[in-house]
Short mmCIF file of C-alpha atoms and ligand atoms in Angstrom, two decimals:
data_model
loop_
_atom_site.label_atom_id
_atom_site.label_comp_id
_atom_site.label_asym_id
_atom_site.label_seq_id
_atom_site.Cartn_x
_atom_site.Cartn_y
_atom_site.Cartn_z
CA UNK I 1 110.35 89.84 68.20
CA UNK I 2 108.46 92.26 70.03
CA UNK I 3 108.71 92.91 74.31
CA UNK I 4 105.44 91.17 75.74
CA UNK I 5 102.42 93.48 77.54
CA UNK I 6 101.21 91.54 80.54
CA UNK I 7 97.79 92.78 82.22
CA UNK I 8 96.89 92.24 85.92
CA UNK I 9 93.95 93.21 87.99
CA UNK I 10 95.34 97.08 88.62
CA UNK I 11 98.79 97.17 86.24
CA UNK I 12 100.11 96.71 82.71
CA UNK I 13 103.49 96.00 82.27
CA UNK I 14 104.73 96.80 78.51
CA UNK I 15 107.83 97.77 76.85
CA UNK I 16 108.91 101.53 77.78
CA UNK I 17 109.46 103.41 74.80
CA UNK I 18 111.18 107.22 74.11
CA UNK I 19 108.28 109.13 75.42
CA UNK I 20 108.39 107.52 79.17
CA UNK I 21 111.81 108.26 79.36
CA UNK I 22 111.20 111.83 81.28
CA UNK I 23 108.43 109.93 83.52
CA UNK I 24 111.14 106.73 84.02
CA UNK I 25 114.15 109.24 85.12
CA UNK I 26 112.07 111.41 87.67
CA UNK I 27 110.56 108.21 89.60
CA UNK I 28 114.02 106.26 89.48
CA UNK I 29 116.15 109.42 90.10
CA UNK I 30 114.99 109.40 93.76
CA UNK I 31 117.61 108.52 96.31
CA UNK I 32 115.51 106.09 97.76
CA UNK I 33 115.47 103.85 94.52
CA UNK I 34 119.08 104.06 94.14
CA UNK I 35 119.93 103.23 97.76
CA UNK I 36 119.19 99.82 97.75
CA UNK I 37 119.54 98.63 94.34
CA UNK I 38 123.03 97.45 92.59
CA UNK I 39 123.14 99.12 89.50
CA UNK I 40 120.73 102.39 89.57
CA UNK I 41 123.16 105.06 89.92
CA UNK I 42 122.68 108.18 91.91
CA UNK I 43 122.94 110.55 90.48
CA UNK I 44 120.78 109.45 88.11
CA UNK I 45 122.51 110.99 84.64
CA UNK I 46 120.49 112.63 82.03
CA UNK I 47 120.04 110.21 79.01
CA UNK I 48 120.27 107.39 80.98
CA UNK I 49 116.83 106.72 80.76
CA UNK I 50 116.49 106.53 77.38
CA UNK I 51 119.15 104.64 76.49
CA UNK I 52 118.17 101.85 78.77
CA UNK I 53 115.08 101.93 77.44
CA UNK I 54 116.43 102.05 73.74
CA UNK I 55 119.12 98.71 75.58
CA UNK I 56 115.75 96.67 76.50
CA UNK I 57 114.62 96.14 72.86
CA UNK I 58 118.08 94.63 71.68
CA UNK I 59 118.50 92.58 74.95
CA UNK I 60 115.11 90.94 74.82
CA UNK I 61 115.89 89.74 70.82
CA UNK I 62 119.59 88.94 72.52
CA UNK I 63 117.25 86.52 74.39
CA UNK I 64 119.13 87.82 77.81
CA UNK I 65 116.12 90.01 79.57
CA UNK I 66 112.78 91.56 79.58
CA UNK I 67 112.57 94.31 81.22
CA UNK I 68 109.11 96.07 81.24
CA UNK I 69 107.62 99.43 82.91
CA UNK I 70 104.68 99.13 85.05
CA UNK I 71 101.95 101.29 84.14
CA UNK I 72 98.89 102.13 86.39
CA UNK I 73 96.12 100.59 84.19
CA UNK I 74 93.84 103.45 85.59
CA UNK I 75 95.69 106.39 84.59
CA UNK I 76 98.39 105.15 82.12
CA UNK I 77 100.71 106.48 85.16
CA UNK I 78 104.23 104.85 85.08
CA UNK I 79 104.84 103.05 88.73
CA UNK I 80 107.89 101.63 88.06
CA UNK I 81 109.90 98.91 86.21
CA UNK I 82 110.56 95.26 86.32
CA UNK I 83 112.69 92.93 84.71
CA UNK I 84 114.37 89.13 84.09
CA UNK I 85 117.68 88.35 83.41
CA UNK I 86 117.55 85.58 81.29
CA UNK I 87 120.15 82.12 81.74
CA UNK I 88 119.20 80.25 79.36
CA UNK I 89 122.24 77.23 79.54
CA UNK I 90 120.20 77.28 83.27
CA UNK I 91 116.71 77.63 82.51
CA UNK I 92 116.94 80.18 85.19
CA UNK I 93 115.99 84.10 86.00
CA UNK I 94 116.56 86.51 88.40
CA UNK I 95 114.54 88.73 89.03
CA UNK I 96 114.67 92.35 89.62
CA UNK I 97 112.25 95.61 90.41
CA UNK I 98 112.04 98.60 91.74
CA UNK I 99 108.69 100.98 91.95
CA UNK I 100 108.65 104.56 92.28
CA UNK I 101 108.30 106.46 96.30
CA UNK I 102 105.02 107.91 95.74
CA UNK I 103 103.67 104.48 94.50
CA UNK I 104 104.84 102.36 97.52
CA UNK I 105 102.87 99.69 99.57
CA UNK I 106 100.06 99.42 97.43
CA UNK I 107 101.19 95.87 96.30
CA UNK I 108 102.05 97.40 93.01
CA UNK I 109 105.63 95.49 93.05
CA UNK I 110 104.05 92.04 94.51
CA UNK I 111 101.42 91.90 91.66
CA UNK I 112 104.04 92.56 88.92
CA UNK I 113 106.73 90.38 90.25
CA UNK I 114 103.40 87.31 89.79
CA UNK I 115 102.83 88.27 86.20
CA UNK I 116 106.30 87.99 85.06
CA UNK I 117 107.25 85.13 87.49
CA UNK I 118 104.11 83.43 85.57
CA UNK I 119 105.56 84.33 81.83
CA UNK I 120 109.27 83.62 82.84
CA UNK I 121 107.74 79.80 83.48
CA UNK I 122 105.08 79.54 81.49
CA UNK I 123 106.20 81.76 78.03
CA UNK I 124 110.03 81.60 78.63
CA UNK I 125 110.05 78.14 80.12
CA UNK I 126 112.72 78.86 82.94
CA UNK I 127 113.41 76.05 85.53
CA UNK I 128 113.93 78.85 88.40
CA UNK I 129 113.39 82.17 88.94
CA UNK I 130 116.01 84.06 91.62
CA UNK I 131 116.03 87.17 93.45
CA UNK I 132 117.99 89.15 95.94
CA UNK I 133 117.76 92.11 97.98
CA UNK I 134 119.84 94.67 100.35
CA UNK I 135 119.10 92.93 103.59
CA UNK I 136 118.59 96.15 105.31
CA UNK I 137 115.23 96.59 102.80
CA UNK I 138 113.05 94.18 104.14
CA UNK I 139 110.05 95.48 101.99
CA UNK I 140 111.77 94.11 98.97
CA UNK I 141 111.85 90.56 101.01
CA UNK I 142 108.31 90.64 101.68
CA UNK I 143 107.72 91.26 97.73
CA UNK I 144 109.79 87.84 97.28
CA UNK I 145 107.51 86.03 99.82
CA UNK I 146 104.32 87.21 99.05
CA UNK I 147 105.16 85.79 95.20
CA UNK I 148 106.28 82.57 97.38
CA UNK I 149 109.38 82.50 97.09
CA UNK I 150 111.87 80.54 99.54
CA UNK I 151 114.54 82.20 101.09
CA UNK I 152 118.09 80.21 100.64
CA UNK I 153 120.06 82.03 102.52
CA UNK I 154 121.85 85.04 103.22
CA UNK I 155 125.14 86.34 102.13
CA UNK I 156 127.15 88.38 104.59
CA UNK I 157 128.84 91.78 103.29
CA UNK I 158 128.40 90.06 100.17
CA UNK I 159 128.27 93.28 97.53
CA UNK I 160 129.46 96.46 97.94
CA UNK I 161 127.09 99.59 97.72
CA UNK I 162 128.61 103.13 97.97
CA UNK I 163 131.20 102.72 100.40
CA UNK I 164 129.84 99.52 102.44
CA UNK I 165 129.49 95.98 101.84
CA UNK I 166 126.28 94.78 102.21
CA UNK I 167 124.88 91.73 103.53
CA UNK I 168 122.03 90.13 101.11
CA UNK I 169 119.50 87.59 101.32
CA UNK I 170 118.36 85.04 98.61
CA UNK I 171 115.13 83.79 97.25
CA UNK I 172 114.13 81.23 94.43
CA UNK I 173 110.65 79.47 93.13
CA UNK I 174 111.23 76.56 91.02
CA UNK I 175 108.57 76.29 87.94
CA UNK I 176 107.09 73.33 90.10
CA UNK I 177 106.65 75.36 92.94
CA UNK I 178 104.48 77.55 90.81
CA UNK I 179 102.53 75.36 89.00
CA UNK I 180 102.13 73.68 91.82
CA UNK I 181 100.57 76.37 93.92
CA UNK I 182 98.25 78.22 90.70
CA UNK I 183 98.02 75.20 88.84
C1 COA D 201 110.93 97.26 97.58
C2 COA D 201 109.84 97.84 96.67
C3 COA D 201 110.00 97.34 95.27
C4 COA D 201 108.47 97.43 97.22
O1 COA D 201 107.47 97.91 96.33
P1 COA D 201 105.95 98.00 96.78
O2 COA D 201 105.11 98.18 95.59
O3 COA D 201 105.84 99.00 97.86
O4 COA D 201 105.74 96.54 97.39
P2 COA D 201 104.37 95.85 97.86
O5 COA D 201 103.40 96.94 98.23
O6 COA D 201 103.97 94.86 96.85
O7 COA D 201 104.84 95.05 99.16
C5 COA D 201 105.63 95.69 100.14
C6 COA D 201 105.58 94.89 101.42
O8 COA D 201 106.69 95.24 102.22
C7 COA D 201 106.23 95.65 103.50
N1 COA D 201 107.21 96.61 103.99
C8 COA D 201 107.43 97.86 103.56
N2 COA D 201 108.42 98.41 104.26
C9 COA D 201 108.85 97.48 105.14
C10 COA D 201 109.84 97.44 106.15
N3 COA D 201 110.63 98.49 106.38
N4 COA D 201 109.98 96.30 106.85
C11 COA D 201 109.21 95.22 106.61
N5 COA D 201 108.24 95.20 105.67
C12 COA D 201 108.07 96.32 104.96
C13 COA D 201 104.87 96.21 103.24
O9 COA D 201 104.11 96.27 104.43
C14 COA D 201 104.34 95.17 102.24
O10 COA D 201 104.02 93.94 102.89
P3 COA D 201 102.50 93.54 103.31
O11 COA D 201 101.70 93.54 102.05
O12 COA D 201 102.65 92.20 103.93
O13 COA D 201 102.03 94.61 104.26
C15 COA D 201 109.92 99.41 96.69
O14 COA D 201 109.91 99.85 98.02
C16 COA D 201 111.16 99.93 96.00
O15 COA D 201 111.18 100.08 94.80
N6 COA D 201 112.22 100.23 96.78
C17 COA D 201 113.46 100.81 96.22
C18 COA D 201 114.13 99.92 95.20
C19 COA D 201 114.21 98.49 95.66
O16 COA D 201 114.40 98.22 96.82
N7 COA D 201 114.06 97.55 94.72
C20 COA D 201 114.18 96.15 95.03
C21 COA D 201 115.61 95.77 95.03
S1 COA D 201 115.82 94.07 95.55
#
């Protein structure tokens, strides 16, 4: 069982393999990346990158994620990374991204987060698709409506980050949402 590639109009999102890993750690090494995600550390260690990328392959055959790099279709460039935590007793996903500074606000993160919303229902056959963000990073929010996503709600001082808890808001599309509006 092989990662999937998924093509949009500017992107390709594939499996990273050994030779993006210097690429992957200088974009996701930034402060800026780390600051509002959970679980990118910062520091961002040497090796990490490559053995998350060597962790993808045995978690999507787990069945439990696919996580994918986004790669400028135009330049082979990587942008960034994306990925789904798979529930399968659920049917459900959550969703996760992040895309690297000098790639920002070109609605490279919006147009991935479609393509792999689309496979998680259509390929994977999840029920609902989640995803949270820092509510101090309102870009990341925008991401989740754009897609269409409905906010549920939002968590006060919920997680901590560094040495504060943070408040974070909630989104969710069911897999009739979708279908409903792209048929
Ligand atoms: C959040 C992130 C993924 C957005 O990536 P991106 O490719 O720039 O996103 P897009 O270009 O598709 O969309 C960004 C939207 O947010 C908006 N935006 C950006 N900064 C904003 C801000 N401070 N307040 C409100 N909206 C903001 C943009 O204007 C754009 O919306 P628009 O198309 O309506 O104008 C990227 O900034 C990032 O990786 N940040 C660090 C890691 C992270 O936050 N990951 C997500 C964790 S939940």
């Amino acid at each position: 069982m092989t990662l999937p590639t998924l093509e949009t109009e500017r992107l390709t999102l594939r499996a990273l393999n050994l030779e993006d890993a210097a690429a992957l750690h200088r974009l996701v090494s930034a402060y800026e990346i780390a600051l509002n995600t959970l679980a990118i550390p910062h520091p961002y260690p040497e090796g990490a990158a490559a053995d998350w990328i060597a962790s993808n392959v045995q978690k999507f055959e787990e069945g439990k994620m696919v996580n994918l790099g986004i790669f400028l279709r135009e330049d082979g460039a990587l942008a960034g990374a994306i990925g789904l935590t798979i529930h399968r007793e659920h049917d459900r996903g959550e969703l996760g991204y992040w895309i690297g500074v000098p790639y920002w606000n070109r609605g490279y993160a919006t147009e991935a987060a479609a393509a792999l919303i689309d496979y998680g229902f259509r390929e994977l056959g999840l029920h609902r698709i989640e995803a949270e963000h820092f509510t101090r990073n309102p870009g990341s929010g925008r991401v989740m409506q754009k897609v269409g996503m409905t906010f549920e709600g939002r968590f006060r001082e919920s997680v901590r980050k560094w040495d504060e808890l943070v408040d974070v808001d909630h989104y969710a599309i069911l897999r009739s949402d979708w279908m409903a509006a792209r048929g």
